[in-house]
Coordinates of C-alpha atoms in Angstrom, one line a residue:
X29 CA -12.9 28.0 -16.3
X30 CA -12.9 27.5 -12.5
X31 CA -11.7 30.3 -9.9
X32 CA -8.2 29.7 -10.5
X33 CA -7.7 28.0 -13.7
X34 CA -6.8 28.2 -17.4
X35 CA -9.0 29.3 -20.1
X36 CA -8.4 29.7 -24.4
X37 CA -11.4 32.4 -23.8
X38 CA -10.2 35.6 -24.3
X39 CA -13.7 37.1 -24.1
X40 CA -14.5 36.5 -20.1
X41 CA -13.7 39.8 -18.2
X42 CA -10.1 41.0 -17.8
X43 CA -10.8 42.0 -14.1
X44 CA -13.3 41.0 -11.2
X45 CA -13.5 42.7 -8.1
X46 CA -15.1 42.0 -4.8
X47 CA -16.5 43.3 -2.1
X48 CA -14.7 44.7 0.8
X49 CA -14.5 42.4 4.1
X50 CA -12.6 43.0 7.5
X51 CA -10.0 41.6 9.5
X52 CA -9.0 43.3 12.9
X53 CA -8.5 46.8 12.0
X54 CA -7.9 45.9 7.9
X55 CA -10.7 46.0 5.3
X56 CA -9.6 43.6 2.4
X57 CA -10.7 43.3 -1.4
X58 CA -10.1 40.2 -3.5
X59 CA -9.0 41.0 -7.4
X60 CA -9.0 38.4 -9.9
X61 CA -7.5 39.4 -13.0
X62 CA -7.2 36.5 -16.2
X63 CA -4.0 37.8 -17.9
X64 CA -2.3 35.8 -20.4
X65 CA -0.3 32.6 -19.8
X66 CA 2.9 33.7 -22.2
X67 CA 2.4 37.2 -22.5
X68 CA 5.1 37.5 -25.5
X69 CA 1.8 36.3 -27.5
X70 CA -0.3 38.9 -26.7
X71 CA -3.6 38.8 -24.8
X72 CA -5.7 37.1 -27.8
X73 CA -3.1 34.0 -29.3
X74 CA -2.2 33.0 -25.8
X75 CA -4.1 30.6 -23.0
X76 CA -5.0 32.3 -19.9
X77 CA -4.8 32.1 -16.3
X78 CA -6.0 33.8 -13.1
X79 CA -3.8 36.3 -11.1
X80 CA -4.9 37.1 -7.7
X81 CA -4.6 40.3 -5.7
X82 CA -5.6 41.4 -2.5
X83 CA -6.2 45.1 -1.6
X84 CA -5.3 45.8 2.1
X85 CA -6.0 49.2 4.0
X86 CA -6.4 50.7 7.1
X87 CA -9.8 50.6 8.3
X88 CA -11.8 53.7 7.2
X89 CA -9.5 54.4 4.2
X90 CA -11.1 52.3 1.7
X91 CA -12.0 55.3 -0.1
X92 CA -9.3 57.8 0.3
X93 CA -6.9 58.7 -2.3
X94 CA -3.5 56.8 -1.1
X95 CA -0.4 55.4 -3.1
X96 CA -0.2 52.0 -4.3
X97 CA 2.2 49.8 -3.1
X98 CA 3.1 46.1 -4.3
X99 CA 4.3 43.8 -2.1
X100 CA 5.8 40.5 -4.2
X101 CA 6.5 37.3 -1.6
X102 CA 9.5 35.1 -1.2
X103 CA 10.4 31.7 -2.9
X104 CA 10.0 30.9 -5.7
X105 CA 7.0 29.5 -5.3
X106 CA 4.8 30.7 -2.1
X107 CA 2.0 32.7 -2.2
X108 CA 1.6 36.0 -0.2
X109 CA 0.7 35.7 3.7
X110 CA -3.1 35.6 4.6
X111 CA -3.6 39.0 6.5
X112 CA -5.3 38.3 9.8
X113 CA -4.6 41.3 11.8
X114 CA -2.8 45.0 11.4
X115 CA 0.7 44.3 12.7
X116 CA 4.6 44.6 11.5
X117 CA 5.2 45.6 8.3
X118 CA 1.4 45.2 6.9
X119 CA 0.8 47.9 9.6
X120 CA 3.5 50.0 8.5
X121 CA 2.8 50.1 5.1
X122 CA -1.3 50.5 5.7
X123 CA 0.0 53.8 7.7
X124 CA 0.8 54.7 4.3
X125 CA 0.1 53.3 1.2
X126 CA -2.6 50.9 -0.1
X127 CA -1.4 47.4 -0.3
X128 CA -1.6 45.0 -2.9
X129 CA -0.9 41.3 -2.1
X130 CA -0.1 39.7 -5.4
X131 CA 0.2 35.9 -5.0
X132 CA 2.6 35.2 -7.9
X133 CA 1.7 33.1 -10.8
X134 CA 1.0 29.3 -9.9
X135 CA 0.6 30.4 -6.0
X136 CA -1.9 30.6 -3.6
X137 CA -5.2 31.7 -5.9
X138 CA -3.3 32.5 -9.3
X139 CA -3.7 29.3 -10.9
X140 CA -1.9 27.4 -8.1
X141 CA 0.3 24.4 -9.5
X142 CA 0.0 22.2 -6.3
X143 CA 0.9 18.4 -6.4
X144 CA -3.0 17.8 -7.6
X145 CA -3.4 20.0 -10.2
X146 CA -0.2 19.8 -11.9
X147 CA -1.3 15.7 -12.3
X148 CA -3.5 16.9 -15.1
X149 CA -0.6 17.0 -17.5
X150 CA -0.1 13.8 -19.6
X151 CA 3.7 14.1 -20.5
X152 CA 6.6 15.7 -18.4
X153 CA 7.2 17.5 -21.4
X154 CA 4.0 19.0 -21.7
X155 CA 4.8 20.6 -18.2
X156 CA 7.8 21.5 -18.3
X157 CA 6.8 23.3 -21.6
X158 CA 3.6 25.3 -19.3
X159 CA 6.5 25.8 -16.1
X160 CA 8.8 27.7 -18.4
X161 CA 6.0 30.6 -18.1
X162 CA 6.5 31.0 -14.1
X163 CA 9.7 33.0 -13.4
X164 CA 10.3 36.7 -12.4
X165 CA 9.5 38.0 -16.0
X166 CA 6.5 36.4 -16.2
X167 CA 5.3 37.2 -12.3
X168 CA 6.4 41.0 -13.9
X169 CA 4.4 41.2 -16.8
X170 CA 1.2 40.0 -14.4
X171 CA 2.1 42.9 -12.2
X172 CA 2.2 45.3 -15.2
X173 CA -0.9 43.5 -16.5
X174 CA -2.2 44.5 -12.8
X175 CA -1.1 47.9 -12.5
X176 CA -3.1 49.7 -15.8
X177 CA -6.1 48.2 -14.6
X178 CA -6.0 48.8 -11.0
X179 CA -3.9 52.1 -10.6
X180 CA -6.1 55.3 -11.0
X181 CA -4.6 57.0 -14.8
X182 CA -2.3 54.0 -14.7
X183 CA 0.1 55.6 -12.5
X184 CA 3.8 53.9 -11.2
X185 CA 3.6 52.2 -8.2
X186 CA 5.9 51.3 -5.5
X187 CA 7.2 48.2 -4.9
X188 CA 8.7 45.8 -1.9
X189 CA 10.1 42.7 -2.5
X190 CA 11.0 40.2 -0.1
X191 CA 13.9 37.8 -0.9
X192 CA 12.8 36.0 -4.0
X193 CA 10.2 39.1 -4.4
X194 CA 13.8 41.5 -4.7
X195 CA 15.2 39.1 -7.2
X196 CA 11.6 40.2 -9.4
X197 CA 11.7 43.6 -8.0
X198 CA 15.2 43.9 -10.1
X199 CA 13.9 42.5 -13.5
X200 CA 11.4 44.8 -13.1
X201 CA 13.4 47.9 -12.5
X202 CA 15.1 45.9 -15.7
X203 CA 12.4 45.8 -17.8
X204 CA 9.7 47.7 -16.5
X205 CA 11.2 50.3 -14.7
X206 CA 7.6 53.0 -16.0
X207 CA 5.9 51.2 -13.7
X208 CA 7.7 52.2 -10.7
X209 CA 7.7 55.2 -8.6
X210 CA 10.3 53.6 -5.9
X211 CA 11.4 50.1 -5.2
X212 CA 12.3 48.3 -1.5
X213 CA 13.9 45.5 -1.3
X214 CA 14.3 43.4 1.8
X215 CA 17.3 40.3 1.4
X216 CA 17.0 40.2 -2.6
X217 CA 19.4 41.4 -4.5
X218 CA 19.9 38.8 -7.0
X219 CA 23.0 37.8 -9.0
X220 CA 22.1 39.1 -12.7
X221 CA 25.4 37.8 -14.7
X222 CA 24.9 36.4 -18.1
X223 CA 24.4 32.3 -18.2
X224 CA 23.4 30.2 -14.8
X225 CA 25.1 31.9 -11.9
X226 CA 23.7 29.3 -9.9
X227 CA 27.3 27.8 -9.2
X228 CA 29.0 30.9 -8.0
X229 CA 25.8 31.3 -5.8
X230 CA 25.8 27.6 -4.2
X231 CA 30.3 27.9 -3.4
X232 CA 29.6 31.1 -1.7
X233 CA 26.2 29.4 0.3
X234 CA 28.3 26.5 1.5
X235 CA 30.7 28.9 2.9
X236 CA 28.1 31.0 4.6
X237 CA 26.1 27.3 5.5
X238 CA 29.7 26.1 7.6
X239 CA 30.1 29.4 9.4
X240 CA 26.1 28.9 10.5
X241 CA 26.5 25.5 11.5
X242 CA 29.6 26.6 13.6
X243 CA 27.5 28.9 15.3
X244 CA 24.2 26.6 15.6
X245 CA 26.6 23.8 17.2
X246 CA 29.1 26.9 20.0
X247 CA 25.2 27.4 21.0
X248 CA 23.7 24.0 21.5
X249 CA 26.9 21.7 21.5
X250 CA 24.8 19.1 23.0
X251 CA 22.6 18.4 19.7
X252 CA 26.2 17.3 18.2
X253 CA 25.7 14.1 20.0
X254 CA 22.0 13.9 19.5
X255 CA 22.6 14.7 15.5
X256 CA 25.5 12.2 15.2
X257 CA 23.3 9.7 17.0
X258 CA 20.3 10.2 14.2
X259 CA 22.4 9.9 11.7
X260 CA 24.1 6.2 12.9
X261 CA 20.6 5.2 13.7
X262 CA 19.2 6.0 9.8
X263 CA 22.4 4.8 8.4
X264 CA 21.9 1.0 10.1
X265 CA 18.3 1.0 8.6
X266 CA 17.6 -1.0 5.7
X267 CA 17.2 1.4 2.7
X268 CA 19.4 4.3 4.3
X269 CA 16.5 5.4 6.1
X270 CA 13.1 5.3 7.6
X271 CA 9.6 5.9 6.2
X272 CA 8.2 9.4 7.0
X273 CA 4.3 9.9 7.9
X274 CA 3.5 11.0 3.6
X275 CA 5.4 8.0 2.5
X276 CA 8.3 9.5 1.9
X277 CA 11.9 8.6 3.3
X278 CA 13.8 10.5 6.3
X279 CA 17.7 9.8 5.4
X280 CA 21.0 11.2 7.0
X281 CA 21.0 13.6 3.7
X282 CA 17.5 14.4 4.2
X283 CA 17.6 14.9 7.6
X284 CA 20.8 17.6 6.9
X285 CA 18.1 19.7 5.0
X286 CA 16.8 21.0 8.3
X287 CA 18.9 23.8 7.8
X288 CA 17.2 25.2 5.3
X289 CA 15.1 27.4 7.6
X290 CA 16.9 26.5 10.4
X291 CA 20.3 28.1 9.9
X292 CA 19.3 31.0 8.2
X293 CA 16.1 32.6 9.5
X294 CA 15.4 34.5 13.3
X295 CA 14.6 32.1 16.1
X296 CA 15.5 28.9 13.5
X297 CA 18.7 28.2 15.7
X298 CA 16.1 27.6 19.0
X299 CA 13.2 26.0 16.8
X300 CA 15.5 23.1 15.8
X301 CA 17.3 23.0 18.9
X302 CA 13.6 22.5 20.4
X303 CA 13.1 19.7 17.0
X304 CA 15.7 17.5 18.0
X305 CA 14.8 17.5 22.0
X306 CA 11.7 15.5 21.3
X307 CA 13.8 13.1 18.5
X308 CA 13.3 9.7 20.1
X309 CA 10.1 7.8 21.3
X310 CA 10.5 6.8 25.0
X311 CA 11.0 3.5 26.4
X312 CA 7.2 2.2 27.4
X313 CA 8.0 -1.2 28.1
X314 CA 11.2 -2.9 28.5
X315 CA 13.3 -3.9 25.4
X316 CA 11.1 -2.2 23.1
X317 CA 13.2 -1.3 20.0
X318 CA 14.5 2.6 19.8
X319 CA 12.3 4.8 17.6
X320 CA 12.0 8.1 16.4
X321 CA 9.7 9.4 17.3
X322 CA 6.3 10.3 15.2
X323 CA 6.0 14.0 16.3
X324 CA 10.0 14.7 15.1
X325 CA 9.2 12.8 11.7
X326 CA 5.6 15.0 11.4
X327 CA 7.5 18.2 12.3
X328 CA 10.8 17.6 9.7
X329 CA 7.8 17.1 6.8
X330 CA 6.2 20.2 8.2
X331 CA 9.7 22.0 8.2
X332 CA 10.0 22.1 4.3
X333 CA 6.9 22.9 3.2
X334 CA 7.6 21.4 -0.3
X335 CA 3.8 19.3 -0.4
X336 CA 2.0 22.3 -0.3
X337 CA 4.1 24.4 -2.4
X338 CA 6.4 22.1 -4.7
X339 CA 7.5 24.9 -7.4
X340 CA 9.4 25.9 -4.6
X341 CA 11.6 22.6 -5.6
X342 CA 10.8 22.1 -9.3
X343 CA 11.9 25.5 -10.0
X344 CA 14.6 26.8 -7.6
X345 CA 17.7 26.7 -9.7
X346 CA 15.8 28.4 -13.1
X347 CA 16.0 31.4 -11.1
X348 CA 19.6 31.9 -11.9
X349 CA 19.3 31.0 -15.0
X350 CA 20.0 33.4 -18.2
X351 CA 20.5 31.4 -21.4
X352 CA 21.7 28.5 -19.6
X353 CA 21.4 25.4 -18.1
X354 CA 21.6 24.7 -14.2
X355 CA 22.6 21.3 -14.3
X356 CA 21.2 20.6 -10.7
X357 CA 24.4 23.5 -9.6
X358 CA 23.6 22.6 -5.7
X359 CA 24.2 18.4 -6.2
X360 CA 27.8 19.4 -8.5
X361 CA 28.9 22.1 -6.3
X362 CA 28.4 19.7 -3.0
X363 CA 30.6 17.2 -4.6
X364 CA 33.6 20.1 -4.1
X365 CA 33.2 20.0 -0.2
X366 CA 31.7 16.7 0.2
X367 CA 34.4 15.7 2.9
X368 CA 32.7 18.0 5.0
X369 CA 28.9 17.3 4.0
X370 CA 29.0 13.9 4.4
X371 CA 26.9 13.2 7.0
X372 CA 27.4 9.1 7.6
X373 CA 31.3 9.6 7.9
X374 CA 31.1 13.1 10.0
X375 CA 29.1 10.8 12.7
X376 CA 31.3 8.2 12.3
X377 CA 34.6 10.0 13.0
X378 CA 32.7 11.7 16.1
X379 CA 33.1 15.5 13.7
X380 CA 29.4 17.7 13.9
X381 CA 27.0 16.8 10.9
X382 CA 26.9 19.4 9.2
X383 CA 23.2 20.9 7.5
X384 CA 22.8 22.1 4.1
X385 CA 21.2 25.5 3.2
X386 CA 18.6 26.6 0.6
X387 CA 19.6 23.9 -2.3
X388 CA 17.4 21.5 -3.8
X389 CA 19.0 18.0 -5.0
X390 CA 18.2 15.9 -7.4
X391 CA 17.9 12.9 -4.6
X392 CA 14.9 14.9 -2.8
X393 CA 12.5 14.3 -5.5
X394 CA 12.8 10.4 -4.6
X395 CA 12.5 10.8 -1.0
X396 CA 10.4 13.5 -1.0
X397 CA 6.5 11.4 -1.6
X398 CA 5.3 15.4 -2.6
X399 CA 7.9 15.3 -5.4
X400 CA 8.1 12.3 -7.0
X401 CA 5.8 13.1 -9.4
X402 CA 7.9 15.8 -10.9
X403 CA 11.7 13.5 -10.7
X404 CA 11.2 13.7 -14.6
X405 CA 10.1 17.4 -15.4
X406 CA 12.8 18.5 -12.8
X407 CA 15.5 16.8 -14.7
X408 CA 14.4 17.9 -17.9
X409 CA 13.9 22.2 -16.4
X410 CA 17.7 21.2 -14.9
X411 CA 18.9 20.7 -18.3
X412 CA 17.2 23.3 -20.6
X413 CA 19.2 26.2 -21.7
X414 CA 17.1 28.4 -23.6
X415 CA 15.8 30.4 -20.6
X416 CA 15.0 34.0 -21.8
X417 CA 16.8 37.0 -19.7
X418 CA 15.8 38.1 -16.4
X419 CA 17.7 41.4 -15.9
X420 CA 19.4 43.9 -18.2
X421 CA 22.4 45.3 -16.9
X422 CA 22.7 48.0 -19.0
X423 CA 19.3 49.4 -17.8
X424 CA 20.1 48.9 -14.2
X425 CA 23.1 50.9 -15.1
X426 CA 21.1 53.8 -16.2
X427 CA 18.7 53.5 -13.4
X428 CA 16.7 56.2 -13.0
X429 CA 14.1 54.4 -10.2
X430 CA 14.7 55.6 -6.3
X431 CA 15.5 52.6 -4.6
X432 CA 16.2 51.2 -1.6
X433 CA 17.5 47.9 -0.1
X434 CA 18.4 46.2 3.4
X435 CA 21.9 43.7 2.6
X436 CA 21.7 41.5 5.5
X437 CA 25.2 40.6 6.3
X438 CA 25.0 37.3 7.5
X439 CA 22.2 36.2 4.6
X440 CA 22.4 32.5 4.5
X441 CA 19.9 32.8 1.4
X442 CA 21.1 35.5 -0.9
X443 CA 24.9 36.3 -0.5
X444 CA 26.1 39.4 0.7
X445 CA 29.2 39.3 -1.6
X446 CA 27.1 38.7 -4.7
X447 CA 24.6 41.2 -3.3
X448 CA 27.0 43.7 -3.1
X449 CA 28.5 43.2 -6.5
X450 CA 24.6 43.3 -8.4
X451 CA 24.2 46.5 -6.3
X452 CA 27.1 48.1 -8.0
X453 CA 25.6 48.0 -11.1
X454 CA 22.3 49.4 -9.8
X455 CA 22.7 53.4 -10.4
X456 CA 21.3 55.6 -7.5
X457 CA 20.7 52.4 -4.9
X458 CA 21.1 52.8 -1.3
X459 CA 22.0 50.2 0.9
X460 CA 21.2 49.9 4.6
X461 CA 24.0 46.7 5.3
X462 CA 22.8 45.4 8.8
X463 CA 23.7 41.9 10.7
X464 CA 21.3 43.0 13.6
X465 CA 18.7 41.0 11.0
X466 CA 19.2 37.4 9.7
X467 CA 17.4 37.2 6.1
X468 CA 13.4 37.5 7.7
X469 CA 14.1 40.6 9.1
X470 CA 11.0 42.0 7.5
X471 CA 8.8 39.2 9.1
X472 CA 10.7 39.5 12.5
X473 CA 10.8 43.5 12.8
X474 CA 8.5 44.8 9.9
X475 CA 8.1 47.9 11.2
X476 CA 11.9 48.8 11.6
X477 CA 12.8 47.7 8.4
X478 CA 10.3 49.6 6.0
X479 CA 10.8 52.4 8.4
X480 CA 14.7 52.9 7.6
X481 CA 14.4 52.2 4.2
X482 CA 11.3 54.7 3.7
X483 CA 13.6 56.9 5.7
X484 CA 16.2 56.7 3.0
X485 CA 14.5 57.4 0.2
X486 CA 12.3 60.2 1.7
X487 CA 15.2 62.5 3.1
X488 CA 14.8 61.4 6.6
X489 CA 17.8 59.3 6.8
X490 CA 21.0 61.0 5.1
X491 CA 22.7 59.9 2.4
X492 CA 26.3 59.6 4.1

């Protein structure tokens, strides 16, 4: 087996560790741990892979006797942030605990399924068979897996998750809830009905997506003109579009998915007003043909991230998904407000193009080079409908786990109505409901965040 890959030997050790190494004012050890593939098999019928952890503390704590605590990263899909330096909420916690940077299963050094590897499969059946592994149960059982072995006695652990991170965090308080001495969760508090809830998820996005855009256009109202004029210009160009620097195709539907990050995240408003100021190649010579320009096209590949990290894309929907079936939710539900999404006929009639939010289509993976690949397998995870249960409700209603959570009001990710109603059924929560953060207020003001939420669940901030 390499590093990161998978292995039918059940014999090679269970858990490596290294030694420890520094970055600025952080001493860092790698873990590599080869846990089992399905763990509903058990650790000797089942293939394995590696799961890799990082151990992050303070410098000249490496060996003091502090509290674990488990950060799990947004997506799904993205490995855990490279620590270069002590700062925000790495800082924070460090003060503290000792961190553990899991990057989740098929991320980052855990057996990452990148556009490469995932190439060794012969069949799109055979991988959609070895994706069906990589959602929040299995991402918890690795963090069990994790915890007996890493945890002096075994001992609970506290948690933070981030986004997608709070969507595990909750089938782990579901299904797992020994392992847990309190739980944080930062923008993820998932919907956990029975079924796909993916379509109740995308009608209340869109909603959330027009009030953005509404805001996005009252503070730049001069990219209305600029956007409309993209849009006409990609329209007119044979194929719908032009060719982007991977090989892929920038369209008036593909260019709308800029608002992905830029709608919903702090300082996204002003890093894609800044995108489209440097849209158009100038004029050199006289009569040359209007272009855009290459450093737009580089920057709106850049923007998505899907090359590096395409689970992000073939695996989006399953997340919602309990016994069910997504059905590409996000393409169906945008046919129920298509008047307003439709980007060729909103520049046409002079009305603001409107951008989407966090929704994968089933168009992106022909337009996206990354995901081509994967068209099949996509279509065939869009249609299954034996996906196995992420939360149990009647656990979370007899939740016993101190938890805490920041509901971001304005969330363009992870709706605050649908958050509110998950949190009902969540016994002992406590919600800190803010709109001073969008949804990355842990990445834009770490330090505030896991302060008020420590604060809540250590008698510092009071319960009324």
């Amino acid at each position: 087996m390499n590093a990161a890959g998978i292995t039918g030997d059940s014999s090679s050790s269970e858990h490596v560790s290294g030694d420890w190494y520094s970055v600025p004012e952080l001493r860092l050890r790698d873990h590599r741990f080869t846990a089992p593939l399905d763990h509903s098999r058990g650790p000797h019928s089942s293939p394995k892979i590696t799961v890799f952890a990082r151990e992050v503390v303070a410098v000249g704590k490496e060996e003091q006797t502090l509290p674990y605590l488990l950060y799990l990263q947004g997506g799904p899909g993205f490995e855990c942030r490279r620590p270069t330096e002590s700062s925000g909420w790495v800082q924070k916690v460090c003060e503290e605990y000792r961190l553990i940077l899991m990057d989740q299963r098929g991320t980052g050094l855990s057996t990452p399924l990148t556009v490469s590897s995932m190439s060794q499969f012969k069949s799109a059946d055979e991988l959609a068979d070895f994706l069906k592994h990589f959602r929040a149960d299995n991402i918890v059982n690795d963090a069990e897996f994790i915890r007996v072995r890493l945890v002096p006695d075994a001992g609970p652990w506290t948690i933070l998750g981030q986004s997608f991170g709070g969507f595990c965090t909750v089938t782990y308080l579901s299904f797992a809830p020994q392992g847990l001495k309190q739980a944080l969760i930062t923008g993820g508090i998932p919907p956990i009905g029975r079924g796909c809830t993916a379509d109740s998820v995308y009608r209340a996005c869109f909603e959330q997506v027009i009030h953005q855009n509404e805001k996005y256009y009252k503070r730049y109202p001069q990219d209305i003109k600029i956007v409309q004029e993209l849009v006409n210009y990609l329209a007119e160009k044979e194929g719908g579009g032009v060719a982007l620097p991977s090989g892929g195709m920038l369209t008036p539907r593909g260019l709308q998915t800029l608002g992905l990050s830029g709608l919903g995240s702090g300082a996204g408003f002003e890093s894609l007003h800044f995108m489209f100021e440097r849209v158009w190649d100038p004029t050199l010579v006289p009569g040359a043909s209007k272009r855009i320009s290459y450093y737009f096209l580089n920057s709106f590949e850049k923007w998505l991230a899907i090359d590096t990290n395409p689970l992000y894309a073939i695996l989006h929907e399953s997340i919602y998904c309990q016994g069910s079936g997504s059905r590409w939710s996000a393409g169906r539900i945008r046919t129920e407000v298509e008047d307003k999404f439709d980007p060729i006929k909103a520049a046409r009639e002079g009305r603001p193009v409107l951008f989407t939010g966090e929704m994968i289509f089933p168009w992106m993976f022909d337009e996206v080079h990354a995901l081509k690949p994967f068209k099949e397998v996509a279509h065939i995870l869009a249609e299954k409908k034996d996906w196995p249960p992420l939360y149990d409700a009647q656990v979370l209603n007899n939740n016993k786990v101190p938890v805490a959570a920041a509901v971001y009001y304005e969330d363009l990710y992870v709706n605050f109505k649908l958050s509110m109603e998950t949190a009902s059924q969540i016994a002992g929560i406590r919600l800190w409901i803010t709109n001073e953060f969008m949804h990355s207020g842990l990445r834009d003001d770490g330090c505030k965040v896991l302060d008020h939420l420590l604060g809540m669940l250590n008698g510092k901030k009071p319960l009324f």
